[in-house]
CSV table of C-alpha atoms in Angstrom, one decimal:
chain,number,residue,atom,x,y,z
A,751,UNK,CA,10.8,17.6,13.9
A,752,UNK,CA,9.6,21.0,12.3
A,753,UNK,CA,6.7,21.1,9.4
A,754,UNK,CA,8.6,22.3,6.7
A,755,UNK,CA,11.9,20.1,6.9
A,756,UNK,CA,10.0,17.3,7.5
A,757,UNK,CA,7.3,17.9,4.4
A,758,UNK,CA,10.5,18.2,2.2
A,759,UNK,CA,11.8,14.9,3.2
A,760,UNK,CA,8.2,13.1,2.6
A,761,UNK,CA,7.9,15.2,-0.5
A,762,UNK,CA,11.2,14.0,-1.7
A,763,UNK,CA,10.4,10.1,-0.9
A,764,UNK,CA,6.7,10.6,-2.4
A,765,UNK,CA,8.1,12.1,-5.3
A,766,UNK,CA,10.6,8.9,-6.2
A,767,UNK,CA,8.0,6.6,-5.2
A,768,UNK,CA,6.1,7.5,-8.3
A,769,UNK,CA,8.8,9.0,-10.4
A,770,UNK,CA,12.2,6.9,-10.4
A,771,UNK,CA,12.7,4.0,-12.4
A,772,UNK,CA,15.0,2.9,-10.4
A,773,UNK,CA,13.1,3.4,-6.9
A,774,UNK,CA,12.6,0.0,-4.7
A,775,UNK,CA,10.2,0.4,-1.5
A,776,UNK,CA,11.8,0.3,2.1
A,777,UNK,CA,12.1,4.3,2.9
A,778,UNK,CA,12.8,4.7,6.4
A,779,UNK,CA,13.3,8.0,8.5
A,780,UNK,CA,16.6,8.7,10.0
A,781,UNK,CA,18.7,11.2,10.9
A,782,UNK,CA,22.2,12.0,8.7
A,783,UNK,CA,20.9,10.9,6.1
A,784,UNK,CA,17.5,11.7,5.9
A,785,UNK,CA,16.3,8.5,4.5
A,786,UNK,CA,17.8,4.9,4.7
A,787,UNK,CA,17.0,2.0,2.3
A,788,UNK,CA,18.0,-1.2,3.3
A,789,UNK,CA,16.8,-2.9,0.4
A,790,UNK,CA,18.8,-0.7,-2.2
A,791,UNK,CA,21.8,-0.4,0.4
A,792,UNK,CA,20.5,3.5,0.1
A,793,UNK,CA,21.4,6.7,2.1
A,794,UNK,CA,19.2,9.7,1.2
A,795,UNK,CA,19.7,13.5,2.1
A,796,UNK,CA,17.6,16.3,1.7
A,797,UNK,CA,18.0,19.7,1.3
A,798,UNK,CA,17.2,23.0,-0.4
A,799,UNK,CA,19.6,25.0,-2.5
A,800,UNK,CA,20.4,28.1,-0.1
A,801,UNK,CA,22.8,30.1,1.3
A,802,UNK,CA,23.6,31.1,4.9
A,803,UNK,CA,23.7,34.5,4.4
A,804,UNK,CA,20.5,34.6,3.2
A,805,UNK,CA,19.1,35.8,6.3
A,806,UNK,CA,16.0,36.6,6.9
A,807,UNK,CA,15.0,35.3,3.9
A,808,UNK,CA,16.4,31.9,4.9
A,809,UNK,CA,14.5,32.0,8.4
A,810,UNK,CA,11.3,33.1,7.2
A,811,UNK,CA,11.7,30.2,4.6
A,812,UNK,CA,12.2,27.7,7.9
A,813,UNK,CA,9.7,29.3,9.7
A,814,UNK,CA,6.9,29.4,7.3
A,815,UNK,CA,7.5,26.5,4.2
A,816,UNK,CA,4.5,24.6,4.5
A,817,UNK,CA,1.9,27.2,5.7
A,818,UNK,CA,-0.6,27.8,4.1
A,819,UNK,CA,-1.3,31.4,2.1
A,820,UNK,CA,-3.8,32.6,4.8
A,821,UNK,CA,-1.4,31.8,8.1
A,822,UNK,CA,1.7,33.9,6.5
A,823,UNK,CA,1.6,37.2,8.2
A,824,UNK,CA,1.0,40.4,6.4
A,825,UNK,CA,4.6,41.6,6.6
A,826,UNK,CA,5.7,39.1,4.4
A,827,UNK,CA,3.7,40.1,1.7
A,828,UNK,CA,4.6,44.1,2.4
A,829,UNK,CA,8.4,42.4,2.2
A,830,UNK,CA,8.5,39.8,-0.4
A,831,UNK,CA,5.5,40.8,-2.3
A,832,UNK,CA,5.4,38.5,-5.8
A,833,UNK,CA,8.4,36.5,-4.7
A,834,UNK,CA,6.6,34.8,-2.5
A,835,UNK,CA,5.9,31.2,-4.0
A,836,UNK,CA,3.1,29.2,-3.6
A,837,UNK,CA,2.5,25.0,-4.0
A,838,UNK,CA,-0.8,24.2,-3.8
A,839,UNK,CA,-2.0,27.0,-1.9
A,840,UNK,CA,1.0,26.5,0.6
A,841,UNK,CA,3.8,28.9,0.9
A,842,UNK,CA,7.1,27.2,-0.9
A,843,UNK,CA,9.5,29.7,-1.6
A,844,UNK,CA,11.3,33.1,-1.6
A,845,UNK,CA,12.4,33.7,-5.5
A,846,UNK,CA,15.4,35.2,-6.7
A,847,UNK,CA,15.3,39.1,-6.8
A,848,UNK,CA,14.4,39.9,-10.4
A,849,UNK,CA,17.7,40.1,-12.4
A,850,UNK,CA,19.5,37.2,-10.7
A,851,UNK,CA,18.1,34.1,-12.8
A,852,UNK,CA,21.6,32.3,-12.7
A,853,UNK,CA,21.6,32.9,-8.7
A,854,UNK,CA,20.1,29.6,-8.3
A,855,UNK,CA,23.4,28.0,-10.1
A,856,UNK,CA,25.4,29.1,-7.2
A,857,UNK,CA,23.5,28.0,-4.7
A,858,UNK,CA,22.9,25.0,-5.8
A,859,UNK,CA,26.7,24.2,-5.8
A,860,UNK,CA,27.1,25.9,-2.4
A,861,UNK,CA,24.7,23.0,-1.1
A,862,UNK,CA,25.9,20.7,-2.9
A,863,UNK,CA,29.9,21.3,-1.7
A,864,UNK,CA,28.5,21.4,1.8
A,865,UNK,CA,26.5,18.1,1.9
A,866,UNK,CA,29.4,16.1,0.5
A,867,UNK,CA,31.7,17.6,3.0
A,868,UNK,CA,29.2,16.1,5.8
A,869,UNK,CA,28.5,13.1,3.9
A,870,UNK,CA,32.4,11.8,4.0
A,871,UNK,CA,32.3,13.1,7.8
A,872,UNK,CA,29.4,12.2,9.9
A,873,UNK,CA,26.5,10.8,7.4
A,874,UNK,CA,25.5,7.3,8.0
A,875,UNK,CA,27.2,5.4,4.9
A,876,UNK,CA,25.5,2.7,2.9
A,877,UNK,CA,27.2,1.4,-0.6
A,878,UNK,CA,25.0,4.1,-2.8
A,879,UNK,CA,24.2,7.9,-1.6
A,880,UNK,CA,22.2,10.1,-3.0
A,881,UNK,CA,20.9,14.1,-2.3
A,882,UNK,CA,17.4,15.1,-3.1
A,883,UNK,CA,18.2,19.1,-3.7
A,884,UNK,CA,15.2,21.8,-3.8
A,885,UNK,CA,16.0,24.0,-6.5
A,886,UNK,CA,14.5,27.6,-6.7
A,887,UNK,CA,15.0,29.7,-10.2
A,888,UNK,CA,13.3,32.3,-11.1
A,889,UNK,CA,12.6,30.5,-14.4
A,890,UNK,CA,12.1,26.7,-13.8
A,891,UNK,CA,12.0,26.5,-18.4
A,892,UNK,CA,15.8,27.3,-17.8
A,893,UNK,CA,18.0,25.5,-15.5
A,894,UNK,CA,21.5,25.0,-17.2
A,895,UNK,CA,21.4,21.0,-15.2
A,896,UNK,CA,24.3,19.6,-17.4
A,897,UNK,CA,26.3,22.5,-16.0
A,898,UNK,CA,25.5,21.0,-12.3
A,899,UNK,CA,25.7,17.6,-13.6
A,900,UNK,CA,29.4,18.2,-14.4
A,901,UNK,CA,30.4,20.2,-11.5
A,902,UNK,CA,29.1,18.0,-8.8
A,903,UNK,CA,30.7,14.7,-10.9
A,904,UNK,CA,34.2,16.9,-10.4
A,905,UNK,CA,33.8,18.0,-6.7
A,906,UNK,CA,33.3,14.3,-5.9
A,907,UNK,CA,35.6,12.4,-8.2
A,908,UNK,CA,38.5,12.3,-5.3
A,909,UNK,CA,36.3,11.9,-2.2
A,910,UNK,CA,36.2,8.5,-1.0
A,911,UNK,CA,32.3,8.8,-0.2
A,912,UNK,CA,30.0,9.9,-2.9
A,913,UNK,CA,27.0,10.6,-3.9
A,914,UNK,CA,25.4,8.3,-6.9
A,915,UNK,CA,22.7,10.0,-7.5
A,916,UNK,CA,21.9,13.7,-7.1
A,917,UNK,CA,18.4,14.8,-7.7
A,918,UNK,CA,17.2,18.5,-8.7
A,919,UNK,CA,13.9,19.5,-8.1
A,920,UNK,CA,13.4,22.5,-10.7
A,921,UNK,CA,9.5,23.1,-9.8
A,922,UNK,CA,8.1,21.9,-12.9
A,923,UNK,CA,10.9,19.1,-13.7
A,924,UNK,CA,13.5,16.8,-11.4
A,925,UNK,CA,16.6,16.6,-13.3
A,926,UNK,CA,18.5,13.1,-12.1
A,927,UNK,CA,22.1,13.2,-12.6
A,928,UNK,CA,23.0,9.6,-12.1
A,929,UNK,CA,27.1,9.4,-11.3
A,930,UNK,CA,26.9,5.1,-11.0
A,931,UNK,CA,25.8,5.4,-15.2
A,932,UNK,CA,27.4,8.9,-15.6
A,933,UNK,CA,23.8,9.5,-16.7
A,934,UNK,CA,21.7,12.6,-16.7
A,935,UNK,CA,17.5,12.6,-17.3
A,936,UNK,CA,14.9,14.5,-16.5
A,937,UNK,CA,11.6,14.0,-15.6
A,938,UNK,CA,9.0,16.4,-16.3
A,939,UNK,CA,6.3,17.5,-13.5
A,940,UNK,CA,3.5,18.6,-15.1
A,941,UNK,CA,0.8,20.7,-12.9
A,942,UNK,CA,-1.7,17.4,-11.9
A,943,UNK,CA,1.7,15.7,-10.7
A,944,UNK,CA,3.1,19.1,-8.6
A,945,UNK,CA,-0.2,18.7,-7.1
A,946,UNK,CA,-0.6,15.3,-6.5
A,947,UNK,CA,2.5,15.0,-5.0
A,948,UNK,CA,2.4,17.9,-2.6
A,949,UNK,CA,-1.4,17.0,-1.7
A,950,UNK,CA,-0.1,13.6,-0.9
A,951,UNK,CA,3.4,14.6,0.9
A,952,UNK,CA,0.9,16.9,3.3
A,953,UNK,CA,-1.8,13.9,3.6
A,954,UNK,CA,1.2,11.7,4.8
A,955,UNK,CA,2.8,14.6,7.2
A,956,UNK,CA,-0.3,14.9,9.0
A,957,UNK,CA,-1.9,11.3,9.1
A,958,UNK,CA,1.3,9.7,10.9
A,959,UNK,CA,3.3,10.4,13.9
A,960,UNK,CA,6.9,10.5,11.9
A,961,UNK,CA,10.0,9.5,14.4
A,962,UNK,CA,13.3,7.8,13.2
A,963,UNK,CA,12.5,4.3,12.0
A,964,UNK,CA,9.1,5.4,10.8
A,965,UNK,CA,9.4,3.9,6.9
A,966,UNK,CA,7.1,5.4,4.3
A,967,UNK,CA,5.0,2.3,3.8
A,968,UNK,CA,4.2,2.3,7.4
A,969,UNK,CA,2.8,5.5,6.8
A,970,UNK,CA,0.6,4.9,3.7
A,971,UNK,CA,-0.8,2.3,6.4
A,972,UNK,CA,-1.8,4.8,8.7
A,973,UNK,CA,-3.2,7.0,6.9
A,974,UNK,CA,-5.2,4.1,5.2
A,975,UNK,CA,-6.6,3.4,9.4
A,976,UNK,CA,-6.6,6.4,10.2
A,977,UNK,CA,-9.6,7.5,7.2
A,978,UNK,CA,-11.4,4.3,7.7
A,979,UNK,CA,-12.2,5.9,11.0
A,980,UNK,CA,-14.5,8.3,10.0
């Protein structure tokens, strides 16, 4: 399983762990979804808001997302230069090209359309799905979310599958648009959470061997074994 898709997924379970109100343990790795939760009957899918023909952008994003500042080659910066965005010294994401601030809005409902279509095709189904969705605007202080919120509760209103949850993760906020209430809330990530969470998300990525079945709990165990070896 490559770094960077599977640091997203780990990110996106650590970062409900501590933040949802509504989150109940029992995270385990699959495949179509991402996550399953037998205990809250729950199908998760993650995923980042871009587009196909984003290119080489796109590929350098799959290739690199994780890395850390020092292992991106020197081309990138020569290419990307300050659009190059960084987590907690790791490389995160390729922003917008100044001037297209709303691009993100687009995206994001590209994503969206597409994941639904494969959720009421071949995703695993459980009675509640949900999508974890990587945001990327150039400004994270403006992120129209009630405009998302209202579009993705249209584009699913006929499908018989669903998603009941639909989480956007704006950088320095998630916003949870909650279809079962017809809800929308946001939770604010302030720098010492970004952190934590990304510092724990690597810590579990590299102190388990993740395969399907491998639940999140599990993993907070190895890594406990693991450290008391040393």
């Amino acid at each position: 399983m490559a770094y960077e898709k599977l640091f997203n997924e780990i990110y996106a379970a650590v970062s409900l762990k501590y933040l949802w109100q509504d989150y109940v343990p029992g995270f385990v790795k699959s495949e179509s979804p991402d996550w399953l939760n037998d205990a809250m009957d729950l199908g998760l899918e993650v995923s980042q808001a871009l587009l196909p023909d984003d290119g080489q952008a796109e590929r350098f994003i799959e290739q690199y997302l994780g890395r850390r500042k020092e292992e991106l080659p020197k081309s990138a910066f020569e290419r990307y230069g300050e659009r190059l965005y960084f987590y907690n010294g790791r490389f995160w994401a390729v922003l917008p090209e100044p001037g297209q601030q709303q691009d993100y809005l687009y995206k994001a409902k590209f994503r969206f359309d597409r994941k639904l279509e494969k959720l009421n095709t071949n995703y695993q189904h459980r009675r509640y799905n949900a999508l974890y969705l990587f945001l990327h605007p150039s400004d994270e202080t403006d992120i129209d979310a009630k405009q998302l919120f209202e579009y993705m509760g249209r584009a699913q209103e006929k499908k018989k599958s669903q998603f009941g949850w639909v989480f956007l993760n704006c950088g320095n906020m998630i916003h949870v648009c909650n279809y079962v209430k017809n809800t929308l809330e946001t939770i604010p990530l302030p720098q010492k959470a970004e952190h934590f969470l990304n510092t724990e998300s690597d810590r579990l990525r590299n102190g388990s061997e993740w395969e399907d079945g491998m639940s999140l709990e599990e993993a907070y165990r190895s890594c406990r074994t693991n450290s008391e070896k040393f």
